[in-house]
mmCIF file of C-alpha atoms and ligand atoms in Angstrom:
data_model
loop_
_atom_site.group_PDB
_atom_site.id
_atom_site.type_symbol
_atom_site.label_atom_id
_atom_site.label_comp_id
_atom_site.label_asym_id
_atom_site.label_seq_id
_atom_site.Cartn_x
_atom_site.Cartn_y
_atom_site.Cartn_z
ATOM 1 C CA MET A 1 -14.206 -16.134 -8.907
ATOM 2 C CA LYS A 2 -14.130 -13.386 -6.614
ATOM 3 C CA ILE A 3 -11.134 -12.605 -4.682
ATOM 4 C CA LEU A 4 -10.998 -9.867 -1.918
ATOM 5 C CA VAL A 5 -7.489 -8.557 -1.364
ATOM 6 C CA ALA A 6 -7.210 -6.990 2.254
ATOM 7 C CA ASN A 7 -4.197 -4.514 3.116
ATOM 8 C CA LEU A 8 -3.947 -4.467 6.883
ATOM 9 C CA GLY A 9 -2.327 -1.839 9.048
ATOM 10 C CA SER A 10 -2.067 -1.599 12.368
ATOM 11 C CA THR A 11 -5.197 1.313 12.478
ATOM 12 C CA SER A 12 -6.314 0.779 8.754
ATOM 13 C CA LEU A 13 -8.096 -1.694 6.518
ATOM 14 C CA LYS A 14 -8.089 -1.456 2.954
ATOM 15 C CA TRP A 15 -9.486 -3.522 0.157
ATOM 16 C CA ARG A 16 -10.151 -4.409 -3.327
ATOM 17 C CA LEU A 17 -12.404 -7.032 -4.898
ATOM 18 C CA PHE A 18 -11.758 -8.673 -8.173
ATOM 19 C CA ASP A 19 -13.817 -10.725 -10.226
ATOM 20 C CA PHE A 20 -11.921 -13.303 -12.693
ATOM 21 C CA SER A 21 -15.106 -14.619 -14.255
ATOM 22 C CA ASN A 22 -15.095 -15.547 -17.806
ATOM 23 C CA ASN A 23 -11.381 -15.075 -18.226
ATOM 24 C CA ALA A 24 -11.662 -11.550 -17.438
ATOM 25 C CA GLU A 25 -9.947 -9.493 -14.882
ATOM 26 C CA ARG A 26 -12.395 -6.675 -13.194
ATOM 27 C CA LEU A 27 -11.956 -4.471 -10.270
ATOM 28 C CA LEU A 28 -15.362 -4.628 -8.699
ATOM 29 C CA HIS A 29 -14.923 -2.583 -5.635
ATOM 30 C CA LYS A 30 -12.199 -0.888 -3.430
ATOM 31 C CA GLY A 31 -12.617 1.123 -0.320
ATOM 32 C CA GLY A 32 -10.990 1.329 3.190
ATOM 33 C CA PHE A 33 -11.078 2.720 6.780
ATOM 34 C CA GLU A 34 -8.327 4.685 8.508
ATOM 35 C CA ARG A 35 -7.950 5.325 11.992
ATOM 36 C CA VAL A 36 -9.436 1.659 12.725
ATOM 37 C CA THR A 37 -9.787 1.016 16.874
ATOM 38 C CA ASP A 38 -12.304 -1.715 16.360
ATOM 39 C CA TYR A 39 -10.910 -4.307 13.810
ATOM 40 C CA PRO A 40 -13.666 -6.896 13.782
ATOM 41 C CA LYS A 41 -16.050 -4.000 13.269
ATOM 42 C CA ALA A 42 -13.976 -2.739 10.453
ATOM 43 C CA ILE A 43 -14.003 -6.279 8.728
ATOM 44 C CA GLU A 44 -17.951 -6.259 9.381
ATOM 45 C CA ASP A 45 -18.123 -2.925 7.835
ATOM 46 C CA CYS A 46 -16.237 -3.963 4.905
ATOM 47 C CA MET A 47 -18.602 -6.811 4.188
ATOM 48 C CA ALA A 48 -21.413 -4.821 4.708
ATOM 49 C CA GLU A 49 -20.009 -2.230 2.123
ATOM 50 C CA LEU A 50 -19.349 -4.933 -0.389
ATOM 51 C CA LYS A 51 -23.030 -5.976 0.007
ATOM 52 C CA SER A 52 -24.626 -2.637 -0.179
ATOM 53 C CA ALA A 53 -22.589 -2.103 -3.450
ATOM 54 C CA LYS A 54 -24.026 -5.353 -4.478
ATOM 55 C CA VAL A 55 -20.846 -7.030 -5.431
ATOM 56 C CA ILE A 56 -21.378 -9.756 -3.283
ATOM 57 C CA THR A 57 -24.615 -11.274 -1.670
ATOM 58 C CA ASP A 58 -22.855 -13.473 0.750
ATOM 59 C CA GLU A 59 -19.581 -13.602 2.123
ATOM 60 C CA ASN A 60 -18.948 -17.368 1.030
ATOM 61 C CA GLU A 61 -19.315 -16.057 -2.471
ATOM 62 C CA LEU A 62 -15.852 -15.002 -2.010
ATOM 63 C CA SER A 63 -13.284 -17.733 -3.402
ATOM 64 C CA ALA A 64 -10.343 -16.280 -1.543
ATOM 65 C CA VAL A 65 -8.924 -13.541 0.862
ATOM 66 C CA GLY A 66 -5.606 -12.567 -0.527
ATOM 67 C CA PHE A 67 -3.272 -10.788 1.660
ATOM 68 C CA LYS A 68 0.094 -9.014 0.872
ATOM 69 C CA THR A 69 2.031 -10.581 3.814
ATOM 70 C CA VAL A 70 5.374 -9.562 4.599
ATOM 71 C CA ILE A 71 8.015 -12.102 5.747
ATOM 72 C CA ALA A 72 7.721 -15.599 7.695
ATOM 73 C CA LYS A 73 10.591 -17.724 8.910
ATOM 74 C CA ASN A 74 11.071 -20.537 6.352
ATOM 75 C CA VAL A 75 8.181 -19.693 4.235
ATOM 76 C CA THR A 76 7.682 -17.571 1.248
ATOM 77 C CA GLY A 77 5.829 -17.708 -2.276
ATOM 78 C CA CYS A 78 1.893 -17.878 -2.226
ATOM 79 C CA VAL A 79 0.515 -19.951 0.510
ATOM 80 C CA ARG A 80 -2.426 -20.806 2.331
ATOM 81 C CA LEU A 81 -2.520 -18.930 5.652
ATOM 82 C CA ASP A 82 -2.903 -21.674 8.197
ATOM 83 C CA GLU A 83 -1.803 -22.179 11.884
ATOM 84 C CA HIS A 84 1.866 -23.041 10.745
ATOM 85 C CA VAL A 85 2.311 -20.035 8.428
ATOM 86 C CA LEU A 86 0.914 -17.679 11.031
ATOM 87 C CA GLN A 87 3.824 -18.892 13.534
ATOM 88 C CA ALA A 88 6.228 -18.485 10.923
ATOM 89 C CA MET A 89 5.359 -14.819 10.466
ATOM 90 C CA ALA A 90 4.955 -14.354 14.696
ATOM 91 C CA ASP A 91 8.799 -15.846 14.467
ATOM 92 C CA TYR A 92 9.721 -12.955 12.421
ATOM 93 C CA ASN A 93 7.747 -10.345 14.120
ATOM 94 C CA GLY A 94 10.896 -8.671 15.129
ATOM 95 C CA LEU A 95 12.124 -8.062 11.337
ATOM 96 C CA ALA A 96 8.926 -6.435 10.356
ATOM 97 C CA PRO A 97 7.386 -4.952 13.556
ATOM 98 C CA ALA A 98 4.997 -2.552 11.731
ATOM 99 C CA HIS A 99 3.722 -5.124 9.548
ATOM 100 C CA ASN A 100 3.529 -8.701 10.814
ATOM 101 C CA PRO A 101 1.601 -8.214 14.114
ATOM 102 C CA PRO A 102 -1.245 -6.340 12.441
ATOM 103 C CA TYR A 103 -1.435 -8.962 9.624
ATOM 104 C CA ILE A 104 -1.474 -11.855 11.815
ATOM 105 C CA THR A 105 -4.351 -10.180 13.932
ATOM 106 C CA GLY A 106 -6.252 -9.427 11.131
ATOM 107 C CA ILE A 107 -5.710 -12.876 9.450
ATOM 108 C CA LYS A 108 -7.252 -14.225 12.530
ATOM 109 C CA LEU A 109 -10.024 -12.147 12.452
ATOM 110 C CA PHE A 110 -10.871 -12.960 8.875
ATOM 111 C CA ALA A 111 -10.413 -16.594 9.509
ATOM 112 C CA GLN A 112 -13.420 -16.153 12.274
ATOM 113 C CA ARG A 113 -15.352 -14.102 10.220
ATOM 114 C CA VAL A 114 -15.354 -15.919 6.745
ATOM 115 C CA PRO A 115 -14.376 -19.329 8.107
ATOM 116 C CA LYS A 116 -15.158 -21.122 5.068
ATOM 117 C CA VAL A 117 -13.324 -18.778 2.836
ATOM 118 C CA PRO A 118 -9.744 -19.727 2.084
ATOM 119 C CA LEU A 119 -7.110 -17.272 3.552
ATOM 120 C CA ILE A 120 -4.100 -16.932 1.133
ATOM 121 C CA GLY A 121 -0.888 -15.106 1.414
ATOM 122 C CA LEU A 122 1.557 -13.579 -1.062
ATOM 123 C CA PHE A 123 4.895 -12.962 0.681
ATOM 124 C CA GLU A 124 6.727 -9.787 -0.204
ATOM 125 C CA THR A 125 9.860 -11.956 -0.301
ATOM 126 C CA ALA A 126 8.686 -14.251 -2.979
ATOM 127 C CA PHE A 127 9.750 -12.133 -6.031
ATOM 128 C CA HIS A 128 13.457 -12.166 -4.945
ATOM 129 C CA GLN A 129 13.593 -15.898 -4.215
ATOM 130 C CA PHE A 130 15.308 -16.900 -7.273
ATOM 131 C CA ALA A 131 17.887 -14.281 -7.019
ATOM 132 C CA ALA A 132 21.739 -16.074 -6.963
ATOM 133 C CA PRO A 133 23.515 -16.829 -3.666
ATOM 134 C CA ALA A 134 25.920 -13.875 -4.547
ATOM 135 C CA ALA A 135 23.078 -11.430 -4.366
ATOM 136 C CA VAL A 136 21.470 -12.843 -1.033
ATOM 137 C CA ASN A 137 24.410 -13.688 1.190
ATOM 138 C CA TYR A 138 25.916 -11.286 3.686
ATOM 139 C CA ALA A 139 29.446 -11.979 4.424
ATOM 140 C CA VAL A 140 28.774 -13.335 8.047
ATOM 141 C CA PRO A 141 29.737 -16.668 9.931
ATOM 142 C CA GLU A 142 27.914 -20.084 8.805
ATOM 143 C CA THR A 143 26.338 -19.935 12.242
ATOM 144 C CA TRP A 144 24.567 -16.519 11.097
ATOM 145 C CA ARG A 145 23.559 -17.667 8.037
ATOM 146 C CA GLN A 146 22.271 -20.968 9.411
ATOM 147 C CA ILE A 147 19.744 -18.796 11.410
ATOM 148 C CA GLY A 148 18.527 -16.901 8.447
ATOM 149 C CA VAL A 149 20.557 -13.695 8.516
ATOM 150 C CA ARG A 150 20.583 -13.113 4.609
ATOM 151 C CA ARG A 151 18.794 -10.747 2.193
ATOM 152 C CA TRP A 152 15.366 -11.477 1.705
ATOM 153 C CA GLY A 153 14.235 -8.355 -0.234
ATOM 154 C CA PHE A 154 10.475 -7.041 -0.117
ATOM 155 C CA HIS A 155 7.793 -4.820 -2.272
ATOM 156 C CA GLY A 156 7.589 -8.171 -4.264
ATOM 157 C CA ALA A 157 4.127 -7.615 -5.301
ATOM 158 C CA SER A 158 4.838 -4.358 -6.900
ATOM 159 C CA HIS A 159 8.329 -5.304 -8.363
ATOM 160 C CA LYS A 160 6.456 -8.360 -9.965
ATOM 161 C CA PHE A 161 3.678 -6.158 -11.386
ATOM 162 C CA ILE A 162 6.420 -3.943 -13.048
ATOM 163 C CA ALA A 163 8.498 -7.069 -14.401
ATOM 164 C CA GLU A 164 4.999 -8.245 -16.141
ATOM 165 C CA ARG A 165 3.850 -4.768 -17.207
ATOM 166 C CA SER A 166 7.337 -3.352 -18.451
ATOM 167 C CA ALA A 167 7.720 -6.352 -20.864
ATOM 168 C CA GLU A 168 4.433 -5.691 -22.203
ATOM 169 C CA LEU A 169 5.265 -2.544 -22.731
ATOM 170 C CA LEU A 170 8.785 -3.529 -24.092
ATOM 171 C CA CYS A 171 6.652 -5.675 -26.666
ATOM 172 C CA ARG A 172 7.855 -8.879 -24.841
ATOM 173 C CA PRO A 173 5.069 -11.061 -24.533
ATOM 174 C CA ASP A 174 7.350 -14.289 -23.644
ATOM 175 C CA VAL A 175 9.034 -12.193 -20.746
ATOM 176 C CA ALA A 176 5.612 -11.064 -19.500
ATOM 177 C CA GLU A 177 4.225 -14.418 -19.578
ATOM 178 C CA ARG A 178 7.481 -16.097 -17.662
ATOM 179 C CA ALA A 179 7.086 -13.338 -15.163
ATOM 180 C CA ARG A 180 3.397 -14.474 -14.608
ATOM 181 C CA GLN A 181 4.388 -18.198 -14.270
ATOM 182 C CA LEU A 182 7.208 -17.485 -12.044
ATOM 183 C CA TYR A 183 5.619 -18.932 -8.898
ATOM 184 C CA VAL A 184 3.889 -21.873 -10.444
ATOM 185 C CA ASN A 185 7.190 -23.241 -12.247
ATOM 186 C CA ASN A 186 10.060 -21.722 -10.330
ATOM 187 C CA GLY A 187 10.982 -19.796 -13.377
ATOM 188 C CA ALA A 188 11.131 -22.459 -15.741
ATOM 189 C CA THR A 189 9.374 -20.961 -18.554
ATOM 190 C CA LYS A 190 11.434 -20.328 -21.551
ATOM 191 C CA ILE A 191 11.858 -16.828 -23.368
ATOM 192 C CA SER A 192 12.345 -16.689 -27.004
ATOM 193 C CA GLY A 193 14.347 -13.475 -27.665
ATOM 194 C CA ALA A 194 17.318 -11.696 -26.154
ATOM 195 C CA PRO A 195 17.534 -10.977 -22.290
ATOM 196 C CA LEU A 196 15.165 -8.463 -21.070
ATOM 197 C CA ARG A 197 16.593 -6.208 -18.289
ATOM 198 C CA VAL A 198 14.735 -3.762 -16.264
ATOM 199 C CA ILE A 199 15.522 -1.952 -13.022
ATOM 200 C CA SER A 200 12.397 -1.347 -11.023
ATOM 201 C CA CYS A 201 12.258 1.833 -8.429
ATOM 202 C CA HIS A 202 9.711 1.328 -5.929
ATOM 203 C CA LEU A 203 9.825 4.583 -4.446
ATOM 204 C CA GLY A 204 6.972 5.634 -1.833
ATOM 205 C CA GLY A 205 6.624 5.334 2.004
ATOM 206 C CA SER A 206 8.945 2.865 1.707
ATOM 207 C CA SER A 207 11.424 2.252 -0.940
ATOM 208 C CA SER A 208 13.623 -0.088 -3.103
ATOM 209 C CA VAL A 209 15.187 -0.629 -6.235
ATOM 210 C CA THR A 210 15.119 -4.150 -7.891
ATOM 211 C CA GLY A 211 17.204 -5.462 -10.951
ATOM 212 C CA ILE A 212 14.896 -7.967 -12.988
ATOM 213 C CA LEU A 213 16.395 -10.101 -15.844
ATOM 214 C CA ASN A 214 13.663 -12.004 -18.154
ATOM 215 C CA GLY A 215 10.990 -11.187 -15.755
ATOM 216 C CA ALA A 216 12.568 -12.292 -12.349
ATOM 217 C CA SER A 217 14.569 -10.752 -9.594
ATOM 218 C CA ILE A 218 18.293 -10.673 -9.912
ATOM 219 C CA GLY A 219 18.480 -8.909 -6.394
ATOM 220 C CA THR A 220 16.954 -5.954 -4.497
ATOM 221 C CA SER A 221 18.158 -3.132 -2.276
ATOM 222 C CA MET A 222 16.259 -4.004 0.702
ATOM 223 C CA GLY A 223 18.002 -6.761 2.828
ATOM 224 C CA MET A 224 16.996 -9.260 5.817
ATOM 225 C CA SER A 225 14.497 -6.401 7.000
ATOM 226 C CA PRO A 226 12.366 -3.662 5.373
ATOM 227 C CA GLN A 227 14.791 -1.402 7.580
ATOM 228 C CA SER A 228 17.390 -1.582 5.102
ATOM 229 C CA GLY A 229 18.449 -0.257 1.414
ATOM 230 C CA LEU A 230 17.146 3.536 0.511
ATOM 231 C CA PRO A 231 16.227 5.858 3.207
ATOM 232 C CA GLN A 232 12.530 5.138 4.076
ATOM 233 C CA ASN A 233 9.894 7.488 5.518
ATOM 234 C CA ASN A 234 11.207 7.426 9.204
ATOM 235 C CA ARG A 235 13.277 4.276 8.862
ATOM 236 C CA VAL A 236 17.164 4.544 8.481
ATOM 237 C CA GLY A 237 17.922 2.261 5.322
ATOM 238 C CA ASP A 238 21.225 1.100 5.020
ATOM 239 C CA LEU A 239 23.482 1.635 7.870
ATOM 240 C CA ASP A 240 26.962 0.506 9.305
ATOM 241 C CA ALA A 241 26.434 -2.577 11.641
ATOM 242 C CA GLU A 242 28.907 -0.576 13.952
ATOM 243 C CA ALA A 243 26.473 2.423 14.332
ATOM 244 C CA LEU A 244 24.414 0.807 16.505
ATOM 245 C CA PRO A 245 26.639 -0.314 19.487
ATOM 246 C CA TYR A 246 28.585 3.165 18.819
ATOM 247 C CA ALA A 247 25.184 5.047 19.388
ATOM 248 C CA VAL A 248 24.198 3.279 22.272
ATOM 249 C CA LYS A 249 27.342 3.586 24.318
ATOM 250 C CA THR A 250 28.080 7.306 23.124
ATOM 251 C CA LEU A 251 24.620 8.250 23.553
ATOM 252 C CA GLY A 252 23.910 6.260 26.746
ATOM 253 C CA ILE A 253 20.708 5.008 25.107
ATOM 254 C CA THR A 254 19.279 1.178 25.430
ATOM 255 C CA ILE A 255 19.238 -0.632 22.403
ATOM 256 C CA GLU A 256 15.502 -0.573 22.263
ATOM 257 C CA GLU A 257 15.715 3.154 22.580
ATOM 258 C CA ALA A 258 18.435 2.990 19.541
ATOM 259 C CA GLN A 259 16.220 0.606 17.370
ATOM 260 C CA LYS A 260 12.850 3.018 17.868
ATOM 261 C CA GLN A 261 15.042 5.997 16.918
ATOM 262 C CA LEU A 262 16.184 3.982 13.650
ATOM 263 C CA THR A 263 12.557 2.910 12.855
ATOM 264 C CA LYS A 264 10.614 6.096 13.891
ATOM 265 C CA GLN A 265 12.629 9.019 13.685
ATOM 266 C CA SER A 266 15.276 8.148 10.931
ATOM 267 C CA GLY A 267 14.887 8.071 7.201
ATOM 268 C CA LEU A 268 13.323 11.037 5.457
ATOM 269 C CA LEU A 269 12.144 12.522 8.524
ATOM 270 C CA GLY A 270 15.388 12.172 10.556
ATOM 271 C CA LEU A 271 17.419 13.836 8.036
ATOM 272 C CA SER A 272 14.942 16.552 6.815
ATOM 273 C CA GLY A 273 13.485 17.310 10.401
ATOM 274 C CA VAL A 274 10.648 18.127 8.662
ATOM 275 C CA SER A 275 8.343 15.388 7.611
ATOM 276 C CA ASN A 276 8.545 11.891 6.402
ATOM 277 C CA ASP A 277 6.592 12.898 3.101
ATOM 278 C CA ILE A 278 8.457 13.628 0.053
ATOM 279 C CA ARG A 279 5.811 16.469 -0.864
ATOM 280 C CA ASP A 280 6.621 18.474 2.619
ATOM 281 C CA ILE A 281 10.215 17.877 2.256
ATOM 282 C CA THR A 282 10.224 19.026 -1.424
ATOM 283 C CA ASP A 283 8.000 22.312 -0.405
ATOM 284 C CA ALA A 284 10.464 22.861 2.461
ATOM 285 C CA ALA A 285 13.603 22.398 0.310
ATOM 286 C CA ASN A 286 12.237 24.788 -2.177
ATOM 287 C CA LYS A 287 11.795 27.425 0.488
ATOM 288 C CA GLY A 288 15.586 26.939 1.272
ATOM 289 C CA ASN A 289 15.381 24.633 4.108
ATOM 290 C CA VAL A 290 18.888 22.775 3.817
ATOM 291 C CA SER A 291 18.219 19.841 5.534
ATOM 292 C CA ALA A 292 15.105 19.105 3.625
ATOM 293 C CA LYS A 293 17.258 19.436 0.809
ATOM 294 C CA LEU A 294 19.885 17.223 2.404
ATOM 295 C CA ALA A 295 17.036 14.590 2.693
ATOM 296 C CA LEU A 296 16.283 14.641 -0.816
ATOM 297 C CA ASP A 297 19.764 14.606 -2.217
ATOM 298 C CA VAL A 298 20.487 11.434 0.195
ATOM 299 C CA PHE A 299 17.412 9.749 -1.301
ATOM 300 C CA VAL A 300 18.229 10.453 -4.984
ATOM 301 C CA ALA A 301 21.908 9.496 -4.425
ATOM 302 C CA SER A 302 20.943 6.227 -2.788
ATOM 303 C CA THR A 303 18.280 5.697 -5.540
ATOM 304 C CA ARG A 304 20.974 6.183 -8.203
ATOM 305 C CA HIS A 305 23.643 3.884 -6.166
ATOM 306 C CA TRP A 306 21.296 1.046 -6.528
ATOM 307 C CA ILE A 307 20.430 1.641 -10.294
ATOM 308 C CA GLY A 308 23.990 1.857 -10.920
ATOM 309 C CA GLY A 309 24.421 -1.752 -9.588
ATOM 310 C CA TYR A 310 21.945 -2.985 -11.081
ATOM 311 C CA PHE A 311 22.990 -1.256 -14.446
ATOM 312 C CA LEU A 312 26.231 -2.983 -14.289
ATOM 313 C CA GLU A 313 24.983 -6.603 -13.040
ATOM 314 C CA LEU A 314 22.352 -6.625 -16.029
ATOM 315 C CA ASN A 315 25.020 -5.275 -18.436
ATOM 316 C CA GLY A 316 22.921 -2.273 -19.265
ATOM 317 C CA ALA A 317 18.932 -1.968 -19.121
ATOM 318 C CA ASP A 318 16.267 -1.892 -21.621
ATOM 319 C CA ALA A 319 14.136 0.216 -19.209
ATOM 320 C CA ILE A 320 13.862 1.783 -15.939
ATOM 321 C CA ALA A 321 10.478 2.104 -14.096
ATOM 322 C CA PHE A 322 9.525 4.421 -11.428
ATOM 323 C CA THR A 323 6.160 3.232 -9.379
ATOM 324 C CA ALA A 324 4.578 3.940 -5.953
ATOM 325 C CA GLY A 325 3.793 7.292 -4.450
ATOM 326 C CA THR A 326 7.126 9.085 -5.282
ATOM 327 C CA GLY A 327 8.004 7.376 -8.079
ATOM 328 C CA GLU A 328 4.674 7.759 -9.826
ATOM 329 C CA ASN A 329 4.285 11.361 -9.054
ATOM 330 C CA SER A 330 7.345 13.573 -8.411
ATOM 331 C CA ALA A 331 8.726 14.513 -11.629
ATOM 332 C CA GLU A 332 11.288 16.539 -9.648
ATOM 333 C CA LEU A 333 12.958 13.714 -7.878
ATOM 334 C CA ARG A 334 12.752 11.291 -11.373
ATOM 335 C CA ALA A 335 14.453 14.177 -13.063
ATOM 336 C CA ALA A 336 17.009 14.272 -10.377
ATOM 337 C CA ILE A 337 17.432 10.549 -10.585
ATOM 338 C CA CYS A 338 17.877 10.445 -14.425
ATOM 339 C CA ALA A 339 20.073 13.511 -14.568
ATOM 340 C CA ASN A 340 23.583 13.310 -16.607
ATOM 341 C CA LEU A 341 23.170 9.844 -17.532
ATOM 342 C CA ALA A 342 23.275 10.090 -21.283
ATOM 343 C CA ASN A 343 26.772 8.520 -21.542
ATOM 344 C CA LEU A 344 24.808 5.339 -20.398
ATOM 345 C CA GLY A 345 22.165 5.739 -22.836
ATOM 346 C CA ILE A 346 19.335 7.211 -20.269
ATOM 347 C CA LYS A 347 17.750 10.268 -21.207
ATOM 348 C CA LEU A 348 14.470 11.859 -19.860
ATOM 349 C CA ASP A 349 12.186 13.883 -21.913
ATOM 350 C CA ALA A 350 11.607 16.972 -19.663
ATOM 351 C CA ASP A 351 8.293 17.727 -20.774
ATOM 352 C CA LYS A 352 6.869 14.073 -20.879
ATOM 353 C CA ASN A 353 8.362 13.519 -17.286
ATOM 354 C CA GLN A 354 6.748 16.904 -16.245
ATOM 355 C CA SER A 355 3.451 15.987 -17.503
ATOM 356 C CA ALA A 356 3.451 12.027 -15.985
ATOM 357 C CA ARG A 357 1.493 12.012 -12.780
ATOM 358 C CA ALA A 358 0.153 8.517 -11.715
ATOM 359 C CA THR A 359 -0.649 7.474 -15.136
ATOM 360 C CA GLU A 360 1.196 4.956 -17.349
ATOM 361 C CA SER A 361 3.570 6.858 -19.243
ATOM 362 C CA ILE A 362 6.780 6.735 -21.200
ATOM 363 C CA ILE A 363 9.072 9.631 -20.315
ATOM 364 C CA SER A 364 12.367 8.679 -22.148
ATOM 365 C CA ALA A 365 13.626 10.907 -24.996
ATOM 366 C CA ALA A 366 12.919 9.453 -28.323
ATOM 367 C CA ASP A 367 16.658 8.913 -28.768
ATOM 368 C CA SER A 368 17.101 7.303 -25.077
ATOM 369 C CA ALA A 369 18.795 3.770 -25.453
ATOM 370 C CA VAL A 370 17.107 2.802 -22.199
ATOM 371 C CA LYS A 371 13.346 3.459 -21.751
ATOM 372 C CA ILE A 372 11.987 5.213 -18.664
ATOM 373 C CA PHE A 373 8.312 4.478 -17.519
ATOM 374 C CA VAL A 374 6.235 5.452 -14.890
ATOM 375 C CA ILE A 375 3.983 2.344 -14.175
ATOM 376 C CA PRO A 376 1.273 2.865 -11.245
ATOM 377 C CA ALA A 377 1.562 0.188 -8.726
ATOM 378 C CA ASN A 378 -0.891 -2.546 -8.868
ATOM 379 C CA GLU A 379 -0.051 -4.765 -5.871
ATOM 380 C CA GLU A 380 -3.242 -5.831 -4.948
ATOM 381 C CA LEU A 381 -4.069 -7.329 -8.642
ATOM 382 C CA VAL A 382 -0.731 -9.470 -8.414
ATOM 383 C CA VAL A 383 -2.058 -10.876 -4.969
ATOM 384 C CA ALA A 384 -5.323 -11.594 -6.490
ATOM 385 C CA ARG A 385 -3.787 -13.255 -9.590
ATOM 386 C CA GLU A 386 -1.625 -15.166 -7.549
ATOM 387 C CA ALA A 387 -4.444 -16.382 -5.066
ATOM 388 C CA ARG A 388 -6.455 -17.230 -8.190
ATOM 389 C CA ARG A 389 -3.647 -19.573 -9.464
ATOM 390 C CA PHE A 390 -3.082 -21.065 -5.957
ATOM 391 C CA LEU A 391 -6.647 -21.933 -5.796
ATOM 392 C CA GLU A 392 -6.702 -23.170 -9.623
ATOM 393 C CA THR A 393 -3.411 -25.225 -9.242
ATOM 394 C CA ARG A 394 -3.009 -26.274 -5.833
ATOM 395 C CA LYS A 395 -6.397 -27.214 -4.606
ATOM 396 C CA ASN A 396 -5.193 -27.740 -1.012
HETATM 397 P P1 AMP B 401 3.244 4.909 -1.041
HETATM 398 O O1 AMP B 401 4.170 4.128 -0.013
HETATM 399 O O2 AMP B 401 3.562 4.232 -2.368
HETATM 400 O O3 AMP B 401 1.638 4.998 -0.533
HETATM 401 O O4 AMP B 401 3.918 6.411 -1.163
HETATM 402 C C1 AMP B 401 3.367 7.435 -0.224
HETATM 403 C C2 AMP B 401 4.535 8.234 -0.371
HETATM 404 O O5 AMP B 401 4.677 8.735 -1.669
HETATM 405 C C3 AMP B 401 4.150 9.644 0.396
HETATM 406 O O6 AMP B 401 4.598 9.390 1.617
HETATM 407 C C4 AMP B 401 5.000 10.563 -0.174
HETATM 408 O O7 AMP B 401 6.297 10.875 0.353
HETATM 409 C C5 AMP B 401 4.986 10.586 -1.560
HETATM 410 N N1 AMP B 401 4.141 11.058 -2.523
HETATM 411 C C6 AMP B 401 2.710 10.810 -2.558
HETATM 412 N N2 AMP B 401 2.222 11.832 -3.595
HETATM 413 C C7 AMP B 401 3.411 12.551 -3.872
HETATM 414 C C8 AMP B 401 3.341 13.581 -4.920
HETATM 415 N N3 AMP B 401 2.399 14.199 -5.474
HETATM 416 N N4 AMP B 401 4.969 14.172 -4.926
HETATM 417 C C9 AMP B 401 5.897 13.525 -4.489
HETATM 418 N N5 AMP B 401 5.730 12.560 -3.488
HETATM 419 C C10 AMP B 401 4.529 12.094 -3.282
#
């Protein structure tokens, strides 16, 4: 069974092709294009590359094309991307303006190009769907809650991979299996041992921290939109709701302009004034740029704030896991996030931390009660696995 996972940006197309034949999981091919101006051509070129690499001979060999879809109105989980779901995604374009429109366009183009191949989406909200009401409700009037104003949470594929992989690293196959089966039986799989508590830190171009109990999310730092929680690359993260009308009035700008500034000129870029990339910001901070140092400090403080919240909710933690571009690569930020937590049983091994770059590693000290992991993100594999399960179990 060959499943292509397509990652759609407004000007990029990246893909990975997995083969699940003979009960194995193999990555057959990965590739992508940046600065795409002609999407139909990019899809055509993707198919041509798969054929010239001899990993498929015909598009119809694909059992599915899987997508890491972001958010849709009243739809989550792993679903067939039909007209109804595409409309539900369009209904929430405003919540994910950078993600939903290119996905809808791309999915329609794939539907035209490979009409016989099922298109399957794993929504980024899915992993958080079993979080308790106390974790997802905002304190807004009933009428607001009725129209879907609540925390949804994102980065679901990444946090789910952490749930599965961290359980394996902690020698808890029962919890790894529960995490794998989460969307099949809504978390009904029983575990046999003590509760397993993991805090997953997805720190990258966009970032979120999730508390994971027995392989399922109990809550996450992102809220109704990906425009919340930690400071993001260009997006503000958490902001007092009153700040928006105050800035509109005081700066004399329109609400649209304010929204643009909060999504394009805020976050790490807005704070540092240097870049939206942690590498550039770290370089500038090391050269004495005060704003760059502030951006890093705010990012670290926000990450610690959410880790602290889940540490309390989970009554401690068996592991903290770092993943995504920054989490996997920046030893400096990992050290800052884990600094002075020995009283909580969280101790980094400085040398192991320093040498861990984008490879799976245990970076906690030998006497740290809480294990600290670096786990490279593997969101596409999660999408492919769920698409496979969808095909095998739902047959619709
Ligand atoms: P992602 O969203 O997972 O692709 O992560 C991309 C982000 O990771 C970039 O915007 C950088 O801020 C960050 N990043 C990538 N490589 C490094 C690195 N070597 N050190 C620090 N941050 C990095």
